[in-house]
XYZ file of C-alpha atoms in Angstrom:
527
model
C 43.313 90.039 -4.280
C 44.239 90.586 -8.454
C 40.455 92.410 -9.693
C 39.155 90.000 -12.309
C 38.686 92.250 -15.902
C 37.639 91.071 -19.185
C 37.806 92.171 -23.118
C 41.396 93.072 -24.516
C 44.411 93.240 -24.090
C 45.584 93.860 -19.660
C 45.406 97.080 -19.226
C 43.761 98.472 -22.439
C 41.714 100.949 -22.186
C 39.084 101.676 -25.548
C 39.296 105.565 -24.605
C 42.795 106.077 -24.478
C 44.339 108.555 -27.286
C 47.685 107.136 -29.203
C 50.711 109.255 -29.030
C 50.429 110.976 -31.950
C 47.030 112.565 -30.895
C 48.166 113.592 -27.376
C 51.139 115.414 -29.422
C 48.650 117.524 -31.737
C 46.774 118.561 -28.437
C 49.509 119.582 -26.978
C 50.642 122.131 -30.286
C 47.166 123.647 -29.884
C 47.538 124.677 -26.432
C 48.345 128.490 -25.797
C 52.308 129.276 -24.667
C 50.486 130.074 -21.536
C 47.967 126.273 -21.202
C 51.254 124.845 -22.403
C 53.627 126.750 -20.147
C 50.882 125.822 -17.476
C 50.495 122.298 -18.496
C 54.651 121.803 -17.781
C 54.438 123.288 -14.469
C 52.477 120.934 -13.676
C 54.051 117.898 -14.196
C 57.464 118.797 -13.436
C 55.566 118.905 -9.575
C 54.224 115.621 -10.237
C 57.580 114.721 -10.922
C 59.080 116.006 -8.212
C 55.636 114.665 -6.160
C 57.174 111.204 -7.156
C 60.920 110.943 -6.814
C 60.311 112.433 -3.153
C 56.825 109.794 -2.872
C 59.362 107.360 -3.865
C 61.496 104.618 -1.300
C 65.289 105.379 -0.886
C 67.949 103.795 -0.752
C 69.195 103.698 3.000
C 72.411 105.306 3.905
C 75.758 104.790 5.211
C 75.485 104.041 8.998
C 71.699 103.860 8.690
C 70.244 101.022 10.969
C 68.369 97.448 9.125
C 65.227 97.080 11.015
C 63.661 93.641 10.423
C 60.036 95.074 8.667
C 56.883 94.197 11.090
C 55.692 91.417 9.047
C 59.183 89.975 9.633
C 59.855 90.792 13.131
C 56.421 88.567 14.017
C 57.845 85.730 12.479
C 61.543 86.278 13.577
C 59.415 86.386 17.422
C 58.043 83.013 16.001
C 60.867 81.660 15.962
C 62.434 82.245 18.716
C 58.781 81.085 21.138
C 59.185 78.085 18.555
C 62.664 77.724 17.400
C 62.932 74.930 14.339
C 59.480 74.776 14.190
C 59.180 74.572 9.983
C 55.815 76.190 9.762
C 56.473 78.970 8.116
C 58.449 76.808 5.382
C 57.068 77.227 1.559
C 58.147 74.841 -1.356
C 57.267 74.671 -5.427
C 57.349 71.188 -6.579
C 57.289 70.934 -10.622
C 57.964 67.888 -12.563
C 60.878 68.741 -15.507
C 60.769 66.197 -18.985
C 63.595 66.778 -21.078
C 67.375 67.651 -20.866
C 67.921 69.275 -17.723
C 70.991 71.325 -17.785
C 71.863 70.322 -13.262
C 75.005 73.097 -13.121
C 73.618 76.103 -15.358
C 70.555 75.707 -13.039
C 72.711 75.976 -10.516
C 74.751 79.102 -11.782
C 71.285 80.893 -12.136
C 70.286 80.578 -8.447
C 73.087 81.494 -7.407
C 72.884 84.534 -9.413
C 68.986 85.482 -8.341
C 70.751 85.303 -4.537
C 73.291 87.188 -5.523
C 70.539 90.284 -7.098
C 68.199 89.922 -4.558
C 69.345 90.654 -0.729
C 66.601 88.958 0.519
C 67.885 85.774 -0.450
C 70.648 86.099 1.751
C 69.628 88.319 4.956
C 70.532 86.615 8.442
C 69.516 87.883 11.840
C 70.944 88.695 14.289
C 70.330 90.787 17.721
C 71.990 94.114 18.392
C 70.841 95.976 22.415
C 68.067 93.118 22.300
C 66.816 94.171 19.146
C 66.425 92.085 16.005
C 68.554 93.406 12.438
C 69.169 92.399 9.262
C 72.530 91.091 8.381
C 73.254 90.673 4.329
C 75.709 88.378 3.625
C 78.519 89.330 1.363
C 80.495 86.220 1.288
C 77.958 82.609 0.976
C 77.728 78.722 -0.957
C 74.685 77.364 -2.657
C 74.070 73.987 -3.708
C 71.992 71.920 -6.150
C 71.870 68.524 -4.716
C 70.674 65.813 -7.307
C 69.183 62.726 -5.856
C 69.175 59.537 -7.990
C 66.587 57.343 -7.733
C 66.752 55.672 -11.060
C 68.510 52.673 -9.703
C 65.356 52.698 -7.140
C 62.002 49.824 -8.427
C 60.112 51.665 -10.272
C 56.935 51.176 -7.738
C 58.313 52.383 -4.891
C 59.624 55.382 -7.331
C 56.790 58.581 -6.458
C 56.484 57.425 -2.951
C 60.544 57.880 -2.474
C 60.467 60.937 -4.246
C 57.964 62.367 -2.868
C 58.958 61.087 0.770
C 62.046 63.144 -0.383
C 61.179 65.990 -1.342
C 58.287 66.305 2.061
C 61.689 65.711 4.277
C 63.973 68.581 2.778
C 61.064 70.704 2.313
C 60.413 70.934 6.094
C 64.435 71.018 6.965
C 64.254 74.155 9.722
C 66.112 77.457 8.845
C 68.760 78.903 11.441
C 67.414 82.491 11.366
C 71.200 83.868 12.109
C 73.111 82.054 9.033
C 71.430 80.286 6.425
C 70.317 81.651 2.904
C 66.763 81.552 2.938
C 66.427 79.991 -0.655
C 67.326 76.146 -1.490
C 66.373 74.135 -3.922
C 66.952 69.981 -5.076
C 66.344 68.361 -7.842
C 65.090 64.507 -8.122
C 65.838 62.305 -10.780
C 63.151 59.761 -11.590
C 64.460 59.133 -15.051
C 66.745 59.719 -17.769
C 64.582 62.701 -19.530
C 62.548 62.986 -15.833
C 63.184 65.322 -12.636
C 61.216 66.618 -9.959
C 62.405 70.354 -8.765
C 62.094 70.687 -5.353
C 62.628 75.033 -5.020
C 62.815 75.000 -0.423
C 61.602 79.033 1.134
C 61.353 80.575 4.426
C 58.060 82.937 4.534
C 60.235 85.800 6.136
C 61.678 86.285 2.944
C 59.331 85.281 0.276
C 55.766 86.052 -0.212
C 53.709 84.388 -3.757
C 54.085 87.020 -5.507
C 57.910 86.952 -5.127
C 58.067 83.160 -6.323
C 56.477 85.372 -9.869
C 59.363 86.677 -9.927
C 61.623 83.914 -9.170
C 60.575 82.165 -11.837
C 60.963 84.359 -14.488
C 64.683 85.272 -13.162
C 65.511 82.036 -13.804
C 64.475 80.834 -16.906
C 66.151 84.249 -17.929
C 69.370 83.591 -16.252
C 69.197 79.141 -17.430
C 68.183 80.546 -20.741
C 71.229 82.873 -20.975
C 73.757 79.739 -19.353
C 72.950 77.932 -22.040
C 72.684 80.633 -24.986
C 76.154 82.271 -23.231
C 74.767 85.221 -23.589
C 74.327 87.817 -20.190
C 71.370 87.768 -18.660
C 68.240 90.634 -19.761
C 67.435 91.444 -16.049
C 66.212 95.519 -15.241
C 67.816 96.584 -12.647
C 66.217 97.218 -8.604
C 65.777 100.201 -7.711
C 65.996 99.695 -3.632
C 66.361 96.294 -1.899
C 64.501 94.819 0.967
C 66.230 96.280 3.798
C 65.698 99.617 2.084
C 61.763 99.340 2.324
C 61.741 97.882 5.866
C 64.132 100.751 6.888
C 60.956 102.983 5.428
C 57.887 101.013 6.219
C 59.123 102.160 9.645
C 59.496 105.368 9.460
C 56.111 105.973 6.722
C 53.925 103.980 10.115
C 54.043 107.296 11.678
C 51.948 110.315 13.135
C 48.791 111.010 10.457
C 49.342 108.098 8.318
C 49.633 106.049 11.144
C 45.905 106.903 12.864
C 43.947 106.898 9.933
C 44.619 103.652 9.422
C 44.941 101.827 13.329
C 41.086 104.192 13.197
C 39.451 102.370 10.297
C 40.557 99.253 11.838
C 39.497 99.925 15.773
C 35.885 101.004 13.701
C 35.960 98.168 11.713
C 36.567 95.204 14.378
C 34.939 96.722 16.799
C 32.867 94.754 18.803
C 33.524 91.250 17.203
C 34.475 87.793 18.593
C 36.980 87.025 19.505
C 36.915 83.441 17.969
C 35.041 81.671 15.382
C 33.321 78.637 17.298
C 33.730 75.917 14.621
C 33.502 71.962 15.316
C 35.754 70.299 16.676
C 36.262 66.849 16.308
C 37.709 66.723 19.955
C 39.363 70.055 22.382
C 41.170 72.493 21.062
C 45.161 71.438 22.837
C 46.218 74.065 25.218
C 49.221 75.730 22.866
C 48.042 75.775 19.225
C 49.379 73.231 17.094
C 50.826 73.623 14.027
C 50.338 70.349 12.023
C 48.305 70.050 9.110
C 47.497 68.269 6.255
C 45.066 69.668 2.629
C 42.341 67.796 1.160
C 42.616 68.778 -2.043
C 39.102 68.514 -4.764
C 38.136 69.784 -8.156
C 34.553 71.739 -9.220
C 33.629 71.309 -12.905
C 34.057 74.262 -15.112
C 30.876 75.117 -15.656
C 30.686 76.104 -11.827
C 33.866 78.333 -12.108
C 32.127 79.864 -14.969
C 28.747 80.775 -12.908
C 30.860 82.294 -9.745
C 32.480 84.806 -12.866
C 29.054 85.192 -14.533
C 27.555 86.594 -11.004
C 31.009 88.956 -9.677
C 30.141 90.519 -13.126
C 26.704 91.534 -12.017
C 27.128 92.289 -8.986
C 30.593 94.798 -9.885
C 32.363 92.168 -7.849
C 35.375 90.496 -7.992
C 35.549 86.243 -8.005
C 36.982 86.598 -4.537
C 34.591 88.592 -3.600
C 31.302 86.363 -4.029
C 33.830 83.589 -3.218
C 34.384 85.446 -0.051
C 30.899 85.896 0.227
C 30.292 81.712 -0.490
C 32.685 80.727 2.149
C 31.129 82.576 5.093
C 27.138 81.080 4.045
C 28.893 77.519 4.582
C 30.278 78.554 7.729
C 27.676 80.350 8.628
C 25.290 77.486 7.652
C 27.899 74.901 10.349
C 28.622 76.804 12.555
C 25.417 79.834 13.950
C 27.740 82.015 13.534
C 26.083 84.852 12.182
C 29.867 87.060 12.886
C 32.800 85.538 10.973
C 36.399 86.829 10.588
C 38.667 85.687 7.389
C 42.555 86.304 7.130
C 43.157 86.715 3.552
C 47.141 87.298 2.609
C 47.101 90.722 0.122
C 50.020 90.833 -2.041
C 50.513 94.313 -1.320
C 52.509 95.772 -3.452
C 50.916 99.066 -4.197
C 54.601 101.193 -5.470
C 56.064 100.448 -8.600
C 59.836 100.166 -6.648
C 58.531 96.926 -4.558
C 57.227 95.421 -8.480
C 60.871 93.157 -9.056
C 61.795 92.219 -5.306
C 61.577 88.821 -3.922
C 60.753 89.347 -0.043
C 58.334 89.503 2.307
C 55.715 92.297 1.702
C 52.324 90.016 1.497
C 49.789 91.937 4.372
C 47.456 89.709 6.412
C 44.011 91.326 6.143
C 40.751 90.928 8.364
C 37.785 91.147 6.902
C 34.169 90.728 8.609
C 31.669 89.723 7.551
C 27.991 89.552 8.457
C 24.395 87.616 7.659
C 22.588 88.870 10.580
C 18.680 88.905 9.453
C 19.111 85.768 6.499
C 20.173 88.358 3.650
C 19.986 87.039 0.292
C 23.615 85.784 -0.689
C 23.098 89.226 -3.565
C 23.405 90.707 -0.970
C 26.225 88.285 1.060
C 28.505 89.477 -1.784
C 27.372 93.536 -1.385
C 28.467 93.306 1.778
C 31.207 91.359 1.351
C 32.334 93.917 -2.286
C 32.171 96.890 0.463
C 34.074 95.240 3.483
C 36.528 94.220 0.727
C 37.298 97.421 -0.863
C 37.836 98.949 2.329
C 40.179 96.552 4.019
C 42.509 96.710 0.016
C 42.384 101.246 1.334
C 43.561 100.535 4.905
C 46.218 98.325 3.156
C 49.069 99.359 4.491
C 49.277 98.255 8.965
C 51.123 96.180 9.233
C 48.420 92.339 10.417
C 50.744 93.245 13.606
C 49.669 96.604 13.764
C 46.084 95.504 13.511
C 46.515 93.747 16.582
C 48.175 96.323 18.782
C 45.168 98.225 17.829
C 42.830 96.209 18.883
C 43.704 94.393 21.153
C 42.319 90.999 21.618
C 42.297 88.569 24.078
C 44.983 86.534 23.688
C 44.630 82.932 24.676
C 47.988 81.136 22.764
C 45.817 78.004 21.693
C 43.907 80.204 18.509
C 45.564 83.042 16.068
C 44.234 86.093 17.405
C 41.286 87.451 15.470
C 40.707 84.903 13.238
C 41.636 81.137 12.610
C 39.862 80.883 9.313
C 42.079 81.783 6.308
C 40.996 82.271 2.584
C 43.100 82.440 -0.371
C 42.004 82.950 -3.975
C 44.028 82.875 -7.434
C 42.317 84.003 -9.864
C 45.089 85.220 -12.451
C 47.559 82.312 -13.772
C 49.886 80.150 -11.482
C 53.124 81.545 -12.730
C 55.130 78.986 -13.607
C 58.981 78.171 -14.316
C 60.244 77.761 -17.908
C 63.297 76.168 -18.344
C 64.276 75.894 -22.436
C 64.586 72.356 -23.817
C 62.794 71.021 -21.741
C 58.400 70.574 -20.155
C 57.046 71.803 -17.059
C 54.493 70.951 -14.842
C 53.807 71.932 -11.018
C 53.375 69.000 -8.124
C 51.261 68.876 -5.491
C 53.148 69.003 -2.063
C 51.467 68.871 1.705
C 54.613 70.041 4.144
C 52.049 68.960 6.621
C 51.400 71.811 9.292
C 49.028 74.067 9.131
C 49.238 77.912 10.070
C 45.274 78.434 11.318
C 42.180 76.315 12.638
C 41.030 75.826 8.737
C 42.049 76.739 5.534
C 40.716 76.771 2.315
C 42.920 77.425 -1.121
C 40.584 78.370 -4.631
C 42.287 78.308 -7.559
C 39.727 79.569 -10.545
C 41.158 78.340 -14.209
C 39.427 78.233 -17.099
C 38.548 74.721 -16.911
C 37.572 73.725 -13.318
C 37.126 76.437 -9.748
C 40.890 73.701 -7.922
C 41.186 74.550 -4.414
C 41.950 72.514 -1.777
C 41.003 72.826 2.535
C 44.030 73.022 4.794
C 43.477 71.880 8.503
C 45.163 71.483 11.586
C 44.653 67.638 12.308
C 44.707 68.249 16.669
C 41.140 68.874 16.103
C 39.791 68.266 13.074
C 39.836 64.315 11.844
C 40.061 64.002 7.415
C 36.336 62.358 7.101
C 34.593 65.640 8.606
C 36.600 67.385 6.690
C 35.863 65.916 2.983
C 31.960 66.243 4.239
C 32.986 69.831 4.659
C 34.297 70.215 0.973
C 30.862 68.416 -0.369
C 29.077 70.490 1.422
C 31.183 73.211 0.453
C 30.259 72.098 -3.816
C 26.495 71.745 -2.383
C 26.335 74.594 -1.540
C 27.983 77.304 -3.877
C 25.880 75.616 -7.219
C 22.680 76.575 -4.814
C 24.293 80.146 -4.967
C 25.226 81.096 -8.114
C 22.261 79.305 -9.608
C 19.839 81.539 -6.976
C 21.451 84.524 -5.782
C 18.214 85.994 -4.341
C 17.573 83.339 -2.074
C 17.768 83.858 1.439
C 21.140 81.661 2.829
C 19.070 79.621 5.806
C 16.668 78.750 2.748
C 19.541 76.639 0.598
C 19.464 72.781 1.060
C 22.460 71.060 2.776
C 23.555 67.523 1.987
C 22.583 66.577 5.961
C 19.466 67.959 5.931
C 17.305 64.995 6.234
C 19.097 64.549 9.885
C 19.365 67.805 11.490
C 22.343 67.938 13.708
C 21.680 68.237 17.876
C 20.023 71.423 18.828
C 18.720 72.583 15.427
C 16.324 74.804 15.502
C 13.949 74.565 12.629
C 12.550 78.243 13.131
C 15.498 79.475 11.579
C 17.221 76.690 10.004
C 20.885 77.321 11.990
C 22.818 74.552 13.318
C 23.282 74.651 16.249
C 26.246 71.333 16.357
C 29.399 70.722 18.367
C 31.244 69.094 15.894
C 32.005 68.450 11.951
C 31.040 64.649 12.567
C 27.393 65.814 14.549
C 26.769 67.895 11.365
C 27.027 64.934 9.194
C 26.964 61.332 10.307
C 27.813 58.562 8.116
C 25.185 57.506 6.257
C 24.896 61.564 5.147
C 25.003 60.575 1.080
């Protein structure tokens, strides 16, 4: 996650010298010291070049990256599943030039090989094949003739249906778009993606480049886009060659040590028995917490030398501890994993999943839980290069087709402003879209915004109902308010909403619930 910083422009350093001051310092060096400095600078430049990701040469193999291979394998197990589809929806008000937007879309696809990569099997193994000849359209669905009372629901149904369309990874482009026209100067734009070619960082690049090319089309000028130093297949080959030997051994040793003896599952209180095979049908429950909560989270984070992510991770783990009674909790979280300059401007699947282990035994204070979350997160960040697939191979958890390996609960915090699309002459606002699936038993996504803390619980509908998830949301809001206001309180001493109605099996000596389902924890009569 991106650390939260404050004060001054991004990257500003009050102790930094100006270019003139640096020049004065260098000119004041003796000839011998100046020669030594130039030698050191030359060594650094050579080292940077030697360590850079090279372009593939003719005849080089084109393997999948480790993350791509996992998604490709899952697609073979369940062909046509929309589980790894992604979608962005936004409302556009103003004069939209659909033809210019279509040309912008084509330019971005032509620019990034990842968007026109197909996956074929050669000698029993998948390989990347980049399409040189391809075409894409930008369909417009006109709903102006539909009764105004039904138009919103009709548009939502169309977007959901199109976003869930399966991809043929052997032949399809991995970026699609649809325009739904709802009024003379009001449109909905749906951007459809497959996760094998996209991650959260990629969305920002896509929006930036679409905006530049669209505006250039309207202004009849060439777009200003920096040359890409490499393409995604270059990264995939480099990753395979880089993660070997001592580099691989160091990362593997860390994750084996970190996850040694960890529980294989989190005993969540389910509403119904878990299916024999994992189901991915899901739903979202959105919520908003007031600005005062977001401000308090930021203030406590700063006081503890932690990021907002670390503080909210500690709060979520505390909630899970209180509703499961499990004091050793493993949670998955995505990380951008773009710690090399060559990757900053590429659209592709670079993000990795980290497994964060939080121990709450001994009834620590919330301040202590934050400290533990900080230490865990920093260690994981230092070893983020090992793909999740390799972590699973190293740890070798007991495999169970009914659950995700290592963790079943996912957590994500977005503390920077969400990427936004800007097209000249229009006003654009994001639109929530629920594709109807969940990759995990339970996931919590939070967006820390200047005026509020917004988010949603994503849950698997095969094992959870909406009503208990709504109560879980209320419990999270109630508990978070107490945690940030009284961080020196032991975690078992905070009051839950349903404290007046202890769950079956509740032990009053340690206040840990022993419950079968969220329904048991929060009966219908709970406030």
